[in-house]
CSV table of C-alpha atoms and ligand atoms in Angstrom, one decimal:
chain,number,residue,atom,x,y,z
X,1,UNK,CA,-19.6,-21.4,-5.3
X,2,UNK,CA,-22.5,-21.6,-2.8
X,3,UNK,CA,-25.8,-21.1,-4.6
X,4,UNK,CA,-26.8,-18.3,-2.2
X,5,UNK,CA,-23.7,-16.3,-3.0
X,6,UNK,CA,-23.7,-13.5,-5.6
X,7,UNK,CA,-19.9,-13.2,-5.9
X,8,UNK,CA,-16.7,-13.7,-4.0
X,9,UNK,CA,-15.4,-10.4,-2.7
X,10,UNK,CA,-12.2,-11.6,-1.0
X,11,UNK,CA,-10.8,-15.0,-1.6
X,12,UNK,CA,-8.9,-17.2,0.9
X,13,UNK,CA,-5.4,-16.3,-0.4
X,14,UNK,CA,-6.1,-12.6,-0.3
X,15,UNK,CA,-7.5,-12.8,3.3
X,16,UNK,CA,-4.5,-14.9,4.4
X,17,UNK,CA,-2.0,-12.5,3.1
X,18,UNK,CA,-3.8,-9.5,4.8
X,19,UNK,CA,-4.0,-11.4,8.1
X,20,UNK,CA,-0.3,-12.1,8.0
X,21,UNK,CA,0.4,-8.5,7.3
X,22,UNK,CA,-1.8,-7.3,10.2
X,23,UNK,CA,-0.2,-9.8,12.6
X,24,UNK,CA,3.3,-8.6,11.6
X,25,UNK,CA,2.3,-5.0,12.4
X,26,UNK,CA,0.8,-6.1,15.7
X,27,UNK,CA,3.8,-8.2,16.7
X,28,UNK,CA,6.1,-5.2,15.9
X,29,UNK,CA,4.0,-2.8,17.9
X,30,UNK,CA,3.8,-5.0,21.0
X,31,UNK,CA,7.4,-6.1,20.8
X,32,UNK,CA,8.7,-7.2,24.3
X,33,UNK,CA,5.2,-6.7,25.7
X,34,UNK,CA,2.5,-9.3,26.7
X,35,UNK,CA,-0.7,-9.1,24.8
X,36,UNK,CA,-4.2,-10.2,25.8
X,37,UNK,CA,-6.3,-11.0,22.7
X,38,UNK,CA,-10.0,-10.7,23.1
X,39,UNK,CA,-12.0,-12.3,20.3
X,40,UNK,CA,-15.7,-11.6,19.8
X,41,UNK,CA,-17.9,-14.6,19.2
X,42,UNK,CA,-19.0,-15.7,16.9
X,43,UNK,CA,-18.2,-13.7,13.8
X,44,UNK,CA,-14.6,-12.9,14.8
X,45,UNK,CA,-13.6,-16.5,15.6
X,46,UNK,CA,-11.9,-17.5,12.4
X,47,UNK,CA,-10.2,-14.2,11.9
X,48,UNK,CA,-9.0,-14.3,15.5
X,49,UNK,CA,-7.7,-17.9,15.2
X,50,UNK,CA,-5.8,-17.1,12.1
X,51,UNK,CA,-4.4,-13.8,13.4
X,52,UNK,CA,-3.3,-15.4,16.7
X,53,UNK,CA,-1.3,-18.0,14.9
X,54,UNK,CA,0.7,-15.3,13.1
X,55,UNK,CA,1.3,-13.1,16.2
X,56,UNK,CA,4.8,-13.7,17.5
X,57,UNK,CA,4.7,-11.9,20.9
X,58,UNK,CA,3.5,-13.7,24.1
X,59,UNK,CA,-0.3,-13.6,24.2
X,60,UNK,CA,-3.3,-14.9,26.0
X,61,UNK,CA,-6.7,-15.4,24.5
X,62,UNK,CA,-10.2,-14.8,25.9
X,63,UNK,CA,-13.6,-14.4,24.3
X,64,UNK,CA,-16.7,-12.4,24.7
X,65,UNK,CA,-20.1,-13.0,23.0
X,66,UNK,CA,-22.6,-10.3,22.5
X,67,UNK,CA,-25.8,-10.0,20.7
X,68,UNK,CA,-27.5,-6.9,19.4
X,69,UNK,CA,-31.3,-6.6,19.5
X,70,UNK,CA,-33.2,-6.0,16.3
X,71,UNK,CA,-33.3,-7.3,12.8
X,72,UNK,CA,-30.8,-10.0,11.8
X,73,UNK,CA,-28.9,-7.9,9.3
X,74,UNK,CA,-29.0,-4.6,11.1
X,75,UNK,CA,-27.3,-3.2,14.2
X,76,UNK,CA,-29.5,-1.3,16.7
X,77,UNK,CA,-26.8,-0.2,19.2
X,78,UNK,CA,-28.5,-2.0,22.0
X,79,UNK,CA,-26.3,-4.9,23.1
X,80,UNK,CA,-26.4,-7.8,25.6
X,81,UNK,CA,-23.3,-9.6,26.8
X,82,UNK,CA,-23.9,-13.3,26.5
X,83,UNK,CA,-20.4,-14.4,27.6
X,84,UNK,CA,-18.0,-12.3,29.5
X,85,UNK,CA,-14.3,-12.5,30.0
X,86,UNK,CA,-12.8,-14.9,32.5
X,87,UNK,CA,-10.1,-12.8,33.9
X,88,UNK,CA,-9.3,-9.1,34.8
X,89,UNK,CA,-8.1,-6.6,32.3
X,90,UNK,CA,-6.4,-4.4,34.9
X,91,UNK,CA,-3.0,-3.4,33.7
X,92,UNK,CA,-3.1,-5.6,30.6
X,93,UNK,CA,-2.5,-4.7,26.9
X,94,UNK,CA,-5.7,-5.7,25.3
X,95,UNK,CA,-6.3,-6.2,21.6
X,96,UNK,CA,-10.0,-6.5,20.7
X,97,UNK,CA,-10.5,-8.6,17.6
X,98,UNK,CA,-13.7,-8.2,15.6
X,99,UNK,CA,-14.9,-9.3,12.2
X,100,UNK,CA,-16.5,-6.2,10.8
X,101,UNK,CA,-17.2,-2.6,11.7
X,102,UNK,CA,-20.4,-1.4,10.0
X,103,UNK,CA,-22.3,1.3,11.9
X,104,UNK,CA,-19.7,1.3,14.6
X,105,UNK,CA,-22.2,0.9,17.4
X,106,UNK,CA,-21.0,-2.6,18.4
X,107,UNK,CA,-17.4,-1.6,18.5
X,108,UNK,CA,-18.2,1.6,20.5
X,109,UNK,CA,-20.1,-0.5,23.0
X,110,UNK,CA,-17.3,-3.0,23.4
X,111,UNK,CA,-14.6,-0.4,23.7
X,112,UNK,CA,-16.5,1.5,26.4
X,113,UNK,CA,-17.2,-1.8,28.3
X,114,UNK,CA,-13.6,-2.9,28.2
X,115,UNK,CA,-12.2,0.5,29.1
X,116,UNK,CA,-14.3,0.4,32.4
X,117,UNK,CA,-12.1,-2.5,33.4
X,118,UNK,CA,-8.9,-0.4,33.3
X,119,UNK,CA,-6.6,-2.1,30.9
X,120,UNK,CA,-3.1,-0.7,30.4
X,121,UNK,CA,-4.0,-0.2,26.8
X,122,UNK,CA,-6.8,-1.1,24.4
X,123,UNK,CA,-6.5,-1.4,20.6
X,124,UNK,CA,-8.8,-2.8,18.0
X,125,UNK,CA,-8.2,-5.1,15.1
X,126,UNK,CA,-11.0,-5.4,12.5
X,127,UNK,CA,-10.8,-7.4,9.3
X,128,UNK,CA,-13.5,-5.6,7.4
X,129,UNK,CA,-14.7,-2.0,7.4
X,130,UNK,CA,-17.8,-0.6,5.7
X,131,UNK,CA,-17.0,3.1,6.1
X,132,UNK,CA,-20.1,4.3,4.1
X,133,UNK,CA,-22.4,2.9,6.9
X,134,UNK,CA,-20.7,4.5,9.9
X,135,UNK,CA,-23.0,6.2,12.4
X,136,UNK,CA,-20.5,6.7,15.2
X,137,UNK,CA,-16.9,7.6,15.0
X,138,UNK,CA,-14.8,4.8,16.5
X,139,UNK,CA,-11.0,4.3,16.2
X,140,UNK,CA,-9.7,1.1,14.6
X,141,UNK,CA,-6.0,0.6,15.0
X,142,UNK,CA,-5.5,-2.4,12.7
X,143,UNK,CA,-7.8,-2.6,9.7
X,144,UNK,CA,-7.9,-5.3,7.0
X,145,UNK,CA,-10.1,-4.3,4.1
X,146,UNK,CA,-12.5,-1.4,3.4
X,147,UNK,CA,-15.4,-2.9,1.6
X,148,UNK,CA,-18.5,-1.5,-0.1
X,149,UNK,CA,-22.0,-1.5,1.4
X,150,UNK,CA,-22.9,-5.1,0.7
X,151,UNK,CA,-23.9,-7.9,3.1
X,152,UNK,CA,-21.0,-10.3,3.3
X,153,UNK,CA,-20.8,-13.8,4.7
X,154,UNK,CA,-18.1,-16.5,5.1
X,155,UNK,CA,-14.8,-16.7,7.0
X,156,UNK,CA,-16.8,-16.6,10.2
X,157,UNK,CA,-19.4,-14.1,9.1
X,158,UNK,CA,-23.0,-15.3,9.0
X,159,UNK,CA,-26.5,-14.5,8.0
X,160,UNK,CA,-29.1,-16.2,10.2
X,161,UNK,CA,-26.3,-18.4,11.6
X,162,UNK,CA,-25.4,-19.8,8.2
X,163,UNK,CA,-22.4,-19.5,5.8
X,164,UNK,CA,-19.7,-19.1,8.5
X,165,UNK,CA,-17.8,-22.0,7.1
X,166,UNK,CA,-17.3,-20.6,3.6
X,167,UNK,CA,-13.5,-20.0,3.2
X,168,UNK,CA,-13.9,-16.8,1.1
X,169,UNK,CA,-15.7,-13.6,2.0
X,170,UNK,CA,-18.7,-13.5,-0.3
X,171,UNK,CA,-21.5,-11.1,-1.2
X,172,UNK,CA,-24.8,-12.8,-0.3
X,173,UNK,CA,-27.6,-12.6,-2.9
X,174,UNK,CA,-29.9,-9.8,-1.8
X,175,UNK,CA,-33.0,-12.0,-2.1
X,176,UNK,CA,-31.6,-14.2,0.7
X,177,UNK,CA,-31.5,-11.4,3.4
X,178,UNK,CA,-34.4,-9.3,2.1
X,179,UNK,CA,-36.6,-12.4,2.0
X,180,UNK,CA,-37.9,-11.6,-1.5
I,201,LIG,P1,-22.1,-2.5,13.7
I,201,LIG,O1,-22.5,-2.4,15.2
I,201,LIG,O2,-23.2,-2.0,12.8
I,201,LIG,O3,-20.8,-1.9,13.4
I,201,LIG,O4,-22.1,-4.0,13.3
I,201,LIG,C1,-21.2,-4.9,13.7
I,201,LIG,C2,-21.8,-6.3,13.7
I,201,LIG,O5,-22.8,-6.4,12.7
I,201,LIG,C3,-20.7,-7.3,13.3
I,201,LIG,O6,-20.0,-7.7,14.4
I,201,LIG,C4,-21.5,-8.3,12.5
I,201,LIG,O7,-21.9,-9.3,13.5
I,201,LIG,C5,-22.7,-7.6,12.0
I,201,LIG,N1,-22.5,-7.3,10.5
I,201,LIG,C6,-22.4,-6.1,10.0
I,201,LIG,N2,-22.3,-6.1,8.7
I,201,LIG,C7,-22.3,-7.5,8.4
I,201,LIG,C8,-22.2,-8.2,7.1
I,201,LIG,O8,-22.0,-7.6,6.0
I,201,LIG,N3,-22.2,-9.5,7.2
I,201,LIG,C9,-22.3,-10.2,8.4
I,201,LIG,N4,-22.4,-9.5,9.6
I,201,LIG,C10,-22.4,-8.2,9.6
């Protein structure tokens, strides 16, 4: 185990089984329809790649990158788009793929932004949910795991740009992100 990690919350095999289950539901729901998957850089990349490989309907893939102003481990609700989608959303079935919903501010921002582009439909797939931290109500259509209020890293999730490569989802030692 990485020395900065306190414990493993979700191991590789548990994550893989959940991703397959989510992809099966998505594939059934979009049966005979085309899907546009929108992954959110960078935290959602590994989840998005694994999910995509298990989805069986025709789909395209695009990415957005956003950053939120403020402290590294907190969401402020003020966002900047660093990379926008290449193509139009008009009339398309869009599935937004995010790593984690915490306060809900990022997801609310993204949903409002994408809805302005008039997709035929917009749904959200999120691997992790920290319900105890929610500040705004935002609907998630496909959810992987509900997790406790702990700062997690690995499987794409970072702290200060590190730990994304860990294959498990791990609870980071609090002294790492509190700086004590
Ligand atoms: P929200 O706007 O508070 O819902 O936060 C969503 C974003 O905060 C995610 O896309 C992550 O980038 C980041 N985030 C929230 N909690 C964690 C965590 O436990 N580990 C890593 N990143 C997190």
